[in-house]
Coordinates of C-alpha atoms and ligand atoms in Angstrom, one line a residue:
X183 CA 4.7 -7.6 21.4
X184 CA 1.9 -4.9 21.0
X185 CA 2.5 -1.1 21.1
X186 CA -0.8 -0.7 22.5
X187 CA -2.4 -3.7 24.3
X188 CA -5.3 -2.2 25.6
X189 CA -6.5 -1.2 21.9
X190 CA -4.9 -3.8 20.0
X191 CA -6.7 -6.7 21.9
X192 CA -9.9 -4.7 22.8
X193 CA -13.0 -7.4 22.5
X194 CA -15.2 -6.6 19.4
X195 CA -18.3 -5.3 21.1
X196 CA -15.9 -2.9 23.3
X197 CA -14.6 -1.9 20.2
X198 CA -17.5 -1.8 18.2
X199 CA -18.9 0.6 20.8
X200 CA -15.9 2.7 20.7
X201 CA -16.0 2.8 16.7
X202 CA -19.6 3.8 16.8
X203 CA -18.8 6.8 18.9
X204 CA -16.5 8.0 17.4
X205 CA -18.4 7.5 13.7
X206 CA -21.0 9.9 15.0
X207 CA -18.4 11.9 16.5
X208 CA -16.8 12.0 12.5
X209 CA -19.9 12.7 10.6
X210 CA -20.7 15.1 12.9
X211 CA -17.0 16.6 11.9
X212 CA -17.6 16.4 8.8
X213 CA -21.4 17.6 8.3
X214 CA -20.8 20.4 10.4
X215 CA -17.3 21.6 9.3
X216 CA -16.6 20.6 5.5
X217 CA -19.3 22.2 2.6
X218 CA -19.1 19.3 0.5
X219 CA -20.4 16.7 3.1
X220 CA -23.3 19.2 4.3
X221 CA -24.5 19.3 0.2
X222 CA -24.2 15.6 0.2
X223 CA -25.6 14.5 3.0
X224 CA -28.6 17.2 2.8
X225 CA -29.2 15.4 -0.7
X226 CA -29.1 11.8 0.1
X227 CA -31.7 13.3 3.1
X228 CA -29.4 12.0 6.1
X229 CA -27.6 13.5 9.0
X230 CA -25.2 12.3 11.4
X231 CA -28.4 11.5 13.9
X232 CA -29.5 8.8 11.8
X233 CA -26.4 6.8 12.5
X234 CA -27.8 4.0 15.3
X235 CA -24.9 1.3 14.2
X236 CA -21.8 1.0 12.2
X237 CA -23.7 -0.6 9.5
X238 CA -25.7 2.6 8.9
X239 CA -22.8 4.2 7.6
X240 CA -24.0 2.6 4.3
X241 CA -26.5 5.3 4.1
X242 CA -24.0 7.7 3.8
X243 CA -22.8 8.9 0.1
X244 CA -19.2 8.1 -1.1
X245 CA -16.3 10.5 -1.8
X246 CA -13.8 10.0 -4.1
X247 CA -10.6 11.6 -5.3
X248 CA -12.1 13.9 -7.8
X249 CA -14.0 15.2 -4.6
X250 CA -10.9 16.1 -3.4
X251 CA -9.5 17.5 -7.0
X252 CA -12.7 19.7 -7.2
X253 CA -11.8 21.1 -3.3
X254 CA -8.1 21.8 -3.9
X255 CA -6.5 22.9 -1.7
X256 CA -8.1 23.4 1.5
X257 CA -11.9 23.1 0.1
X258 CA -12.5 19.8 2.5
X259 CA -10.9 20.7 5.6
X260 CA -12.9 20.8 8.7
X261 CA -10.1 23.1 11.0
X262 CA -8.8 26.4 10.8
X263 CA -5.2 27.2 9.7
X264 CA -4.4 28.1 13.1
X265 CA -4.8 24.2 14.1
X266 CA -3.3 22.6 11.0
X267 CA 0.2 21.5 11.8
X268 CA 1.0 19.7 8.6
X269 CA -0.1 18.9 5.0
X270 CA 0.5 16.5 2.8
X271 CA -0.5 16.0 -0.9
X272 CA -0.4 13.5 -4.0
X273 CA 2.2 13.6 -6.3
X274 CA -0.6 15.1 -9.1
X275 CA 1.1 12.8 -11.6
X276 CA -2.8 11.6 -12.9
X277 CA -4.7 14.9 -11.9
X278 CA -4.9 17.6 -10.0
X279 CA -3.0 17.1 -6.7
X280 CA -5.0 16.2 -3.7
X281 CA -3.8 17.9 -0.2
X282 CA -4.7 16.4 3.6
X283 CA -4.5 18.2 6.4
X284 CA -3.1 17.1 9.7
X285 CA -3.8 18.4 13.2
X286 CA -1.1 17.5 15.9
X287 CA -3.2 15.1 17.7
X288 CA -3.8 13.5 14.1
X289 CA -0.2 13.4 13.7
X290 CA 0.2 11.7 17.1
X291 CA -2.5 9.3 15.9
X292 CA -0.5 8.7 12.7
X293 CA 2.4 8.1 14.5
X294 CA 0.6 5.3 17.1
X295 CA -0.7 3.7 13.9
X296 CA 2.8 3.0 12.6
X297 CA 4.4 1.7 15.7
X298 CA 1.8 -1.0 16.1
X299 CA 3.5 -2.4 12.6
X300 CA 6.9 -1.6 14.7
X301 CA 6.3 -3.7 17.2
X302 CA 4.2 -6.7 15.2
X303 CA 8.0 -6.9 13.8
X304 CA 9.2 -7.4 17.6
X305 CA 10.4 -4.3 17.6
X306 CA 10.7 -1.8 21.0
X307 CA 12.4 1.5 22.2
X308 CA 15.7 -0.8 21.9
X309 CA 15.3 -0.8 18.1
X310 CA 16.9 1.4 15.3
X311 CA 14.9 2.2 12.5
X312 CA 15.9 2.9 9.3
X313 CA 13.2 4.8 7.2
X314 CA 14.3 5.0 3.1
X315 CA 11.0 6.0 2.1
X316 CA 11.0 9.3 0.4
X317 CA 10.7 12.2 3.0
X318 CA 8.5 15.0 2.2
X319 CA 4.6 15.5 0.6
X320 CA 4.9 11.5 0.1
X321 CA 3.5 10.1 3.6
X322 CA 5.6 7.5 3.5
X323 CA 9.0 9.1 5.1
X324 CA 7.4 11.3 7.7
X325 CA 4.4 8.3 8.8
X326 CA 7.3 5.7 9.1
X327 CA 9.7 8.2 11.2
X328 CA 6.1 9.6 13.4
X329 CA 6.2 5.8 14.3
X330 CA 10.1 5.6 15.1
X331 CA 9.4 8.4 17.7
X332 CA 6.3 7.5 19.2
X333 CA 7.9 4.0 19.7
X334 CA 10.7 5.6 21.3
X335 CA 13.0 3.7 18.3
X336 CA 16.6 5.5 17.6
X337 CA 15.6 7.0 14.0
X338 CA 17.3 7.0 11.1
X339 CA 16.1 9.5 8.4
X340 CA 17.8 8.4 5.1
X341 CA 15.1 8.8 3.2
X342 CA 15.2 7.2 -0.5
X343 CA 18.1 7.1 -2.8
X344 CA 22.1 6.7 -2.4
X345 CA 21.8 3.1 -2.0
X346 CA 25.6 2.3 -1.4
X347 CA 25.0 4.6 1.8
X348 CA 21.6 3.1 2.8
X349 CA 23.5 -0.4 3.1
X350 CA 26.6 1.1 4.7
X351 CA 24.3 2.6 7.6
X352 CA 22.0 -0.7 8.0
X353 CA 25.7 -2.0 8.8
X354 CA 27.8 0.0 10.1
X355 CA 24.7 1.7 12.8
X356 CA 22.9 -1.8 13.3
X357 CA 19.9 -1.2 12.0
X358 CA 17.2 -3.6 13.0
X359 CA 14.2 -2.2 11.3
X360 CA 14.1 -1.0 7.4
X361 CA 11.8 0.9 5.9
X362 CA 10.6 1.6 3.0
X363 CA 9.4 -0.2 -0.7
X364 CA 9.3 -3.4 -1.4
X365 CA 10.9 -2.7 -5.2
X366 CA 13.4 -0.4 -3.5
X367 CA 14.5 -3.1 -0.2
X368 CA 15.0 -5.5 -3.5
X369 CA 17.3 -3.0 -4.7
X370 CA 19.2 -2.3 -1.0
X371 CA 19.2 -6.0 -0.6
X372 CA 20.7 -6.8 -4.3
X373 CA 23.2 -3.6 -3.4
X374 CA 24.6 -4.9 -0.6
X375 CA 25.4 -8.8 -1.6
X376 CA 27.3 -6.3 -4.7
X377 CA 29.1 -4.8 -2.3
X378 CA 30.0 -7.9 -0.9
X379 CA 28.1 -8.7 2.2
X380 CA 25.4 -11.0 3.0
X381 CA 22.7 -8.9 4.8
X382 CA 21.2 -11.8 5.8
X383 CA 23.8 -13.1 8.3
X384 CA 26.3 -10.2 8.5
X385 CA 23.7 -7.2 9.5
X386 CA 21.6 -6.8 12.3
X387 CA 18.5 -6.4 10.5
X388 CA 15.3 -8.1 11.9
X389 CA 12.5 -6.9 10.4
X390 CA 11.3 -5.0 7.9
X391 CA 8.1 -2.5 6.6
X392 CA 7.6 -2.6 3.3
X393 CA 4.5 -1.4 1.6
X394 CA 3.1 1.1 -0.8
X395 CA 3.0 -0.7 -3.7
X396 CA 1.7 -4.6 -4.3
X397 CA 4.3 -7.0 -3.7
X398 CA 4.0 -10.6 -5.3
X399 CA 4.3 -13.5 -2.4
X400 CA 7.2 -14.5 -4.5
X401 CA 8.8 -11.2 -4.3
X402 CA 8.5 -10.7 -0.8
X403 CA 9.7 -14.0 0.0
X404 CA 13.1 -13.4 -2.1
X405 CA 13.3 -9.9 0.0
X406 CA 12.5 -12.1 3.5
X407 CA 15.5 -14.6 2.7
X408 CA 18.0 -12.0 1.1
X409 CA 18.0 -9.8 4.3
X410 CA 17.0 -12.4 6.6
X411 CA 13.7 -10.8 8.3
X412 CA 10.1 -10.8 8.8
X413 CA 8.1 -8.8 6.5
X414 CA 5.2 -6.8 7.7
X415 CA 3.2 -5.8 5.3
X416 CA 2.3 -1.8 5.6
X417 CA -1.1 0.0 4.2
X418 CA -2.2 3.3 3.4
X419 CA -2.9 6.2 1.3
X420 CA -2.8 9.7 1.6
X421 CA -6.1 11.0 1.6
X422 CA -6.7 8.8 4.5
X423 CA -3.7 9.3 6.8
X424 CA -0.5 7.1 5.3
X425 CA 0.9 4.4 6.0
X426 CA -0.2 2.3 9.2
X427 CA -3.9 2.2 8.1
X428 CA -3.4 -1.6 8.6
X429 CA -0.3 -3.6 9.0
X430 CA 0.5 -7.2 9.0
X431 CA 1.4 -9.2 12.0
X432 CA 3.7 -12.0 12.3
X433 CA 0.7 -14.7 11.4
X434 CA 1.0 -13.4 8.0
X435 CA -2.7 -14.1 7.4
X436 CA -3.4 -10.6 6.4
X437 CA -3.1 -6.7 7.9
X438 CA -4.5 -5.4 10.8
X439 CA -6.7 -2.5 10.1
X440 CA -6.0 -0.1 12.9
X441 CA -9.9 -0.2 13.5
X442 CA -10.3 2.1 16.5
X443 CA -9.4 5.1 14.1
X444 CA -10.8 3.2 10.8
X445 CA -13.9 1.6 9.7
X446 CA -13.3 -0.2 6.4
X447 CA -16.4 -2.2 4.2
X448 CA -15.5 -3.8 1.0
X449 CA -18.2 -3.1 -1.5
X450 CA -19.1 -4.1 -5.1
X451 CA -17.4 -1.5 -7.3
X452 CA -20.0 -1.8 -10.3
X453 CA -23.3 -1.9 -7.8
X454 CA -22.1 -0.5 -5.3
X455 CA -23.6 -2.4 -2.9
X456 CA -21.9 -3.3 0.3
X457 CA -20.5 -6.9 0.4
X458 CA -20.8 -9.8 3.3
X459 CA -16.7 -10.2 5.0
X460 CA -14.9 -12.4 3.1
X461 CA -15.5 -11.5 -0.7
X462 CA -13.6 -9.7 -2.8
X463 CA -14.3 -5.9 -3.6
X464 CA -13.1 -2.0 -3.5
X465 CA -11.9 -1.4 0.0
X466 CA -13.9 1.9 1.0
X467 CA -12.6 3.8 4.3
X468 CA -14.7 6.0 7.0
X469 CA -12.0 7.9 9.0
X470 CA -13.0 7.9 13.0
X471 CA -10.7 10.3 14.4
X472 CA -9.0 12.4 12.3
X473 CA -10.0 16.0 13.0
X474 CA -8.5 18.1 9.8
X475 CA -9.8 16.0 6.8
X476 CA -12.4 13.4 7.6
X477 CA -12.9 11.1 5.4
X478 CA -16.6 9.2 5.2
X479 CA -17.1 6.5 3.0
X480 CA -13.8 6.9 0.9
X481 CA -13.5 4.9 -2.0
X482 CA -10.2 3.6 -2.6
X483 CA -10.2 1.7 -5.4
X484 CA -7.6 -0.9 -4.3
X485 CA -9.2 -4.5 -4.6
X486 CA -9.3 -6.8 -0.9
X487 CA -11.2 -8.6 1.1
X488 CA -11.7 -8.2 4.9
X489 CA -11.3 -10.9 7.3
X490 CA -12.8 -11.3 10.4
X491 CA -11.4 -15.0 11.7
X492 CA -9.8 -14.5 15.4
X493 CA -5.9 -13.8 14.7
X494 CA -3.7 -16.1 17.2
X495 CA -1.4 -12.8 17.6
X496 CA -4.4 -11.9 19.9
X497 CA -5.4 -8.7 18.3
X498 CA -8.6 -8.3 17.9
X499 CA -8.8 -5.9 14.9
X500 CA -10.1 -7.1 11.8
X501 CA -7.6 -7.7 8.6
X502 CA -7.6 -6.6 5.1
X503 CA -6.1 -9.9 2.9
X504 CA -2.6 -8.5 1.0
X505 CA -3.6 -6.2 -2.1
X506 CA -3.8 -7.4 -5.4
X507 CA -3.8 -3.6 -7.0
X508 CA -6.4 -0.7 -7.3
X509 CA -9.1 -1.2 -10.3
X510 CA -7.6 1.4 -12.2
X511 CA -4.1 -0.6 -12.7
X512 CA -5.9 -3.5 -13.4
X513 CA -5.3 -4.9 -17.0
X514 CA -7.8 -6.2 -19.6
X515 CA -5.6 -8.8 -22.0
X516 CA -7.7 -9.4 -24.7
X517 CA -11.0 -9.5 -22.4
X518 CA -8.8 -11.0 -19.4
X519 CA -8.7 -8.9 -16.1
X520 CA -5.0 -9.2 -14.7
X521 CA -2.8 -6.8 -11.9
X522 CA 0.8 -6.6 -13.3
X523 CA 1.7 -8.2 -9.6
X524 CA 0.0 -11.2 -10.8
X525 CA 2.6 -11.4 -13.5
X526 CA 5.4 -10.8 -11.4
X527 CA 4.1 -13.8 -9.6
X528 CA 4.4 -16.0 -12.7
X529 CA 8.1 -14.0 -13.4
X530 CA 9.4 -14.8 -10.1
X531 CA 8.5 -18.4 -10.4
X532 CA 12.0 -18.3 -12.9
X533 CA 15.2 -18.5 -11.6
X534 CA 16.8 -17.6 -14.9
X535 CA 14.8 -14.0 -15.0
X536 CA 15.2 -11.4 -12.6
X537 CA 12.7 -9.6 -10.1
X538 CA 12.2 -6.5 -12.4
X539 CA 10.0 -6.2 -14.9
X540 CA 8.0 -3.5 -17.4
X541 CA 4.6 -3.8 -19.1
X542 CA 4.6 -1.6 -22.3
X543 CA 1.3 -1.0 -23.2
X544 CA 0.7 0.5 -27.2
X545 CA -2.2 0.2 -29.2
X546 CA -2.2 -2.3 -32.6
X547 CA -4.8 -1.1 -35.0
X548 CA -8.0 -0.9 -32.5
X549 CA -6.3 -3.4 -30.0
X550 CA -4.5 -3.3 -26.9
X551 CA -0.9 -4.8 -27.3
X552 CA 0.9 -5.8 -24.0
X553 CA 4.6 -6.1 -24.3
X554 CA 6.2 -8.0 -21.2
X555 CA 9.8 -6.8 -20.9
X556 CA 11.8 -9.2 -18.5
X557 CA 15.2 -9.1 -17.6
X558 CA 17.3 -12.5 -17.4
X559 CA 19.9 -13.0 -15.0
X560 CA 23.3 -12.0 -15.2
X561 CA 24.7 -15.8 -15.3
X562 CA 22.0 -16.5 -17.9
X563 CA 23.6 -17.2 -21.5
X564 CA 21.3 -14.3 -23.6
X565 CA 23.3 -15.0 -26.9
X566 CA 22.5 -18.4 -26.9
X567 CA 19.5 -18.2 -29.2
X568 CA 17.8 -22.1 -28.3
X569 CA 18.0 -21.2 -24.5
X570 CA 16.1 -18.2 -24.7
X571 CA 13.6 -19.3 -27.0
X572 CA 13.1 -22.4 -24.6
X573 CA 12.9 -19.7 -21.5
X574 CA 10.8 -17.4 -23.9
X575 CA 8.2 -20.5 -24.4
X576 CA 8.2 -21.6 -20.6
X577 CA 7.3 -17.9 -19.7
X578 CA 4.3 -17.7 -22.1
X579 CA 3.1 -20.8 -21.3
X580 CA 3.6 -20.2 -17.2
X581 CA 1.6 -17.1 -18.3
X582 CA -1.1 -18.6 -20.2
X583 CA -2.1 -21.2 -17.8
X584 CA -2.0 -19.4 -15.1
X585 CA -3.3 -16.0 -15.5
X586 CA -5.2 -17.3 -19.3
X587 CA -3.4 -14.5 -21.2
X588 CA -0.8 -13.9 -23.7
X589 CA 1.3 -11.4 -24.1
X590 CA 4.6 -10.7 -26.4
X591 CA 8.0 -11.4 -24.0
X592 CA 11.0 -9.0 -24.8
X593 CA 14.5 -10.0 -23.3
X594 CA 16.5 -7.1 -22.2
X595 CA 20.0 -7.1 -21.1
X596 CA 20.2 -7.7 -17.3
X597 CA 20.6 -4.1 -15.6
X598 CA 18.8 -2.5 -18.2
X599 CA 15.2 -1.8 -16.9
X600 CA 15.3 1.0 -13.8
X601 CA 15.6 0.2 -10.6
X602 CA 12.8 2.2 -8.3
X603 CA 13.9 3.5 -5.3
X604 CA 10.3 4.7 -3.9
X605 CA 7.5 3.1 -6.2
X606 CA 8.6 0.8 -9.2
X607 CA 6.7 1.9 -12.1
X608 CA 5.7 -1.4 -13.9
X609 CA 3.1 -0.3 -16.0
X610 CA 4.1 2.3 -19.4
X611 CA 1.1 3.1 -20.7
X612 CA 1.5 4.7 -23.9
X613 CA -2.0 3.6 -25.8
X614 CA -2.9 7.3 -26.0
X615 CA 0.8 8.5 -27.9
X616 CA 1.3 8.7 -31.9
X617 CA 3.0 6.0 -32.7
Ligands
DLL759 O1 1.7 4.9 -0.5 C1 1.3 5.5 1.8 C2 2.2 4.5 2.2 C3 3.5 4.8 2.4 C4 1.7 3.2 2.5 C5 4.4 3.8 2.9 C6 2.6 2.2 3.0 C7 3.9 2.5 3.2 P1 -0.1 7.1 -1.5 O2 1.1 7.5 -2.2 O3 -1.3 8.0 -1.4 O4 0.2 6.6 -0.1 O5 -0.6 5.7 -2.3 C8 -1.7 5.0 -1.8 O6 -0.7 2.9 -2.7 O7 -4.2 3.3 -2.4 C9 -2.6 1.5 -2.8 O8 -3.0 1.5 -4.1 C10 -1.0 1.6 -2.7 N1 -0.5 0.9 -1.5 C11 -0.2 1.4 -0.4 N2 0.2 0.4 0.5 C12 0.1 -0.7 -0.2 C13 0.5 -2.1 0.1 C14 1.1 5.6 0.3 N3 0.9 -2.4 1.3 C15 -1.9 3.8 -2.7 N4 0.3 -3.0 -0.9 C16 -2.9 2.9 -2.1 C17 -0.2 -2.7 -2.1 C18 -0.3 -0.4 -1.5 N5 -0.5 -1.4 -2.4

């Protein structure tokens, strides 16, 4: 039931003790070892001394991912190359990549992190996991297999991609455990009932750890059902470690922040100040234990709240509620804030359109235009002009009253928009193009 009991169902003082220590034990990390913090902290006039309780960490300055960009590569490591056993970096696709360093006991770390999610989905050393998220600079593929191992799981490295294979091995090597996207287990799922099977009754698969990108309830509950499995939520970034930062036990009532190695406040991204639990803000994360690239006071911009009501799984560790998206994917419709997996909640509500979707973004004159580009299903009569302009009017309507926006609904063909096999890309932004 837990990977690590002792940890996992520590009483909060005990592990509020254990966080403090090892917060001091970070900054000091940090002051000591990394340029950038040293300047910072030496300008906001604190050092790691002044930390006398967790909340004190507000005292400390923030770091962002420009930080990082302005370091590149190595600028805000705290350990020699000799003790660096892995990197990782960011794709670069917005900026300047950002690279995190790894030690081996932060690896180990990693891995521990990731097999708590392994065994909230009742998994054990009896279980075969099947990781399809993309191996290489991605954390995904190596996090999810670092948890494999340390749970003692048989592995299964498919990475992403060659979908026909990933559902031939979930059958034919009785997989229990998938993981990897929640667009791209859509896809495996939607693959294999093609090929002919039902995954849900015909495969062994149990469980499944699915994270990365936001996931509408409605989404995940068509990828629960179609593969027949609980679905635990997985968190984290990069800069911070990768996934297993939280994950989400079987109460579904949010994800486990793995809070002996993290200390996570949700503040107010326009004042900055930090907010009470509860309320809804930027998640920022102070890393506890990681040796090669501590992170204090992290911003990440992904929008949460924290949650601090007892969990009747019987860990201990505060949750993070399911993520909306970051601030910088967030919409404004005409003056309305929206996250494009709020409209894939509204989508999914319709039988007759399918689980994919595309926001094309252009400019009209000086204003933003939204184009929402939905597929219908394959049994869905497209041709038949009265039927879709009923659909088309149900959509903007659902739309309007739910989220208060409108936005101009293109029916493609179904099959037509891409099928992601790592993270969907549901926003085209092309506002800054000629057009
Ligand atoms: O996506 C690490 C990861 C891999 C997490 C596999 C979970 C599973 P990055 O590529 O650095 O790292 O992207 C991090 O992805 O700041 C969030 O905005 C988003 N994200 C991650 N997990 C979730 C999730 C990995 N469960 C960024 N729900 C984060 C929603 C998520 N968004």
């Amino acid at each position: 039931m837990y990977f690590q009991p002792e940890i996992e169902t520590m009483p909060r003082e005990e592990l509020r003790k254990l966080q403090l220590e090892r917060m001091r034990e970070s900054l000091r990390n940090a002051y000591e070892n990394v340029p950038l913090y040293r300047e910072r902290f030496d300008a906001a006039g604190v050092t790691p001394d002044d930390l006398e309780s967790l909340e004190d960490i507000a005292k400390f300055p923030f770091v962002v991912k420009q930080d990082m960009r302005d370091n590149y590569p190595f600028g805000m490591f705290a350990r020699e190359n000799a003790d660096v056993a892995r990197i990782h970096a960011s794709s670069g696709t917005t900026g300047q990549a950002t690279v995190v360093g790894h030690t081996a006991n932060d690896l180990a770390n990693w891995g521990d992190c990731f097999a708590r999610g392994i065994a909230m989905v009742g998994g054990d050393e009896n279980s075969t996991i099947q990781v399809s998220y993309g191996y290489g600079l991605f954390t995904g593929g190596l996090g999810a297999h670092a948890g494999g191992e340390a749970m003692g799981c048989t592995v299964i490295p498919t990475s992403s991609g060659n979908t026909k294979r990933q559902v031939q091995m979930l059958k034919d090597c009785k997989t229990d455990i998938l993981a990897c996207t929640p667009s791209y287990a859509l896809l495996i799922a939607d693959t294999a009932i093609e090929m002919g099977y039902d995954p849900a009754t015909e495969f062994q698969i149990s469980g499944g750890i699915f994270g990365a990108e936001p996931c509408s309830e409605n989404m995940r509950q068509e990828i629960a059902d179609k593969l027949g499995i609980q679905y635990c939520d997985a968190y984290g970034l990069s800069e911070i470690m990768g996934p297993g930062v939280a994950m989400e036990c079987a109460e579904r009532g949010g994800l486990h922040i793995a809070e002996d190695q993290f200390y996570c406040e949700i503040i107010d991204p326009e004042t900055l100040e930090v907010l009470p639990d509860g309320e809804v803000g930027e998640l920022v994360i102070t890393t506890l234990t990681r040796e090669c690239s501590p992170m204090i006071r992290y911003r990440t911009r992904d929008v949460t709240t924290i949650n601090a009501e007892p969990c009747a799984c019987g860990r201990t560790h505060r949750k993070i509620g399911r993520l909306l998206g970051r601030t910088d994917d967030m919409l404004i419709i005409r003056g309305v804030n929206v996250f494009p997996s709020q409209i894939e909640q509204v989508i999914t509500e319709f039988p007759e359109i399918a689980t994919q979707y595309q926001i094309i973004l252009t400019m009209n004159g000086p204003l933003d235009h939204v184009e929402l580009q939905v597929e219908t299903e394959p049994d869905f009569p497209i041709d038949e002009v009265r039927r879709l302009e009923d659909l088309r009017n149900r959509l903007a309507a659902a739309l309007k009253s739910n989220l208060q926006v409108a936005v101009d609904i293109k029916f493609v063909e179904p099959k037509t928009i891409a099928r992601s096999e790592g993270k969907a890309k549901r926003v085209i932004d092309l506002r800054g193009e000629n057009q």
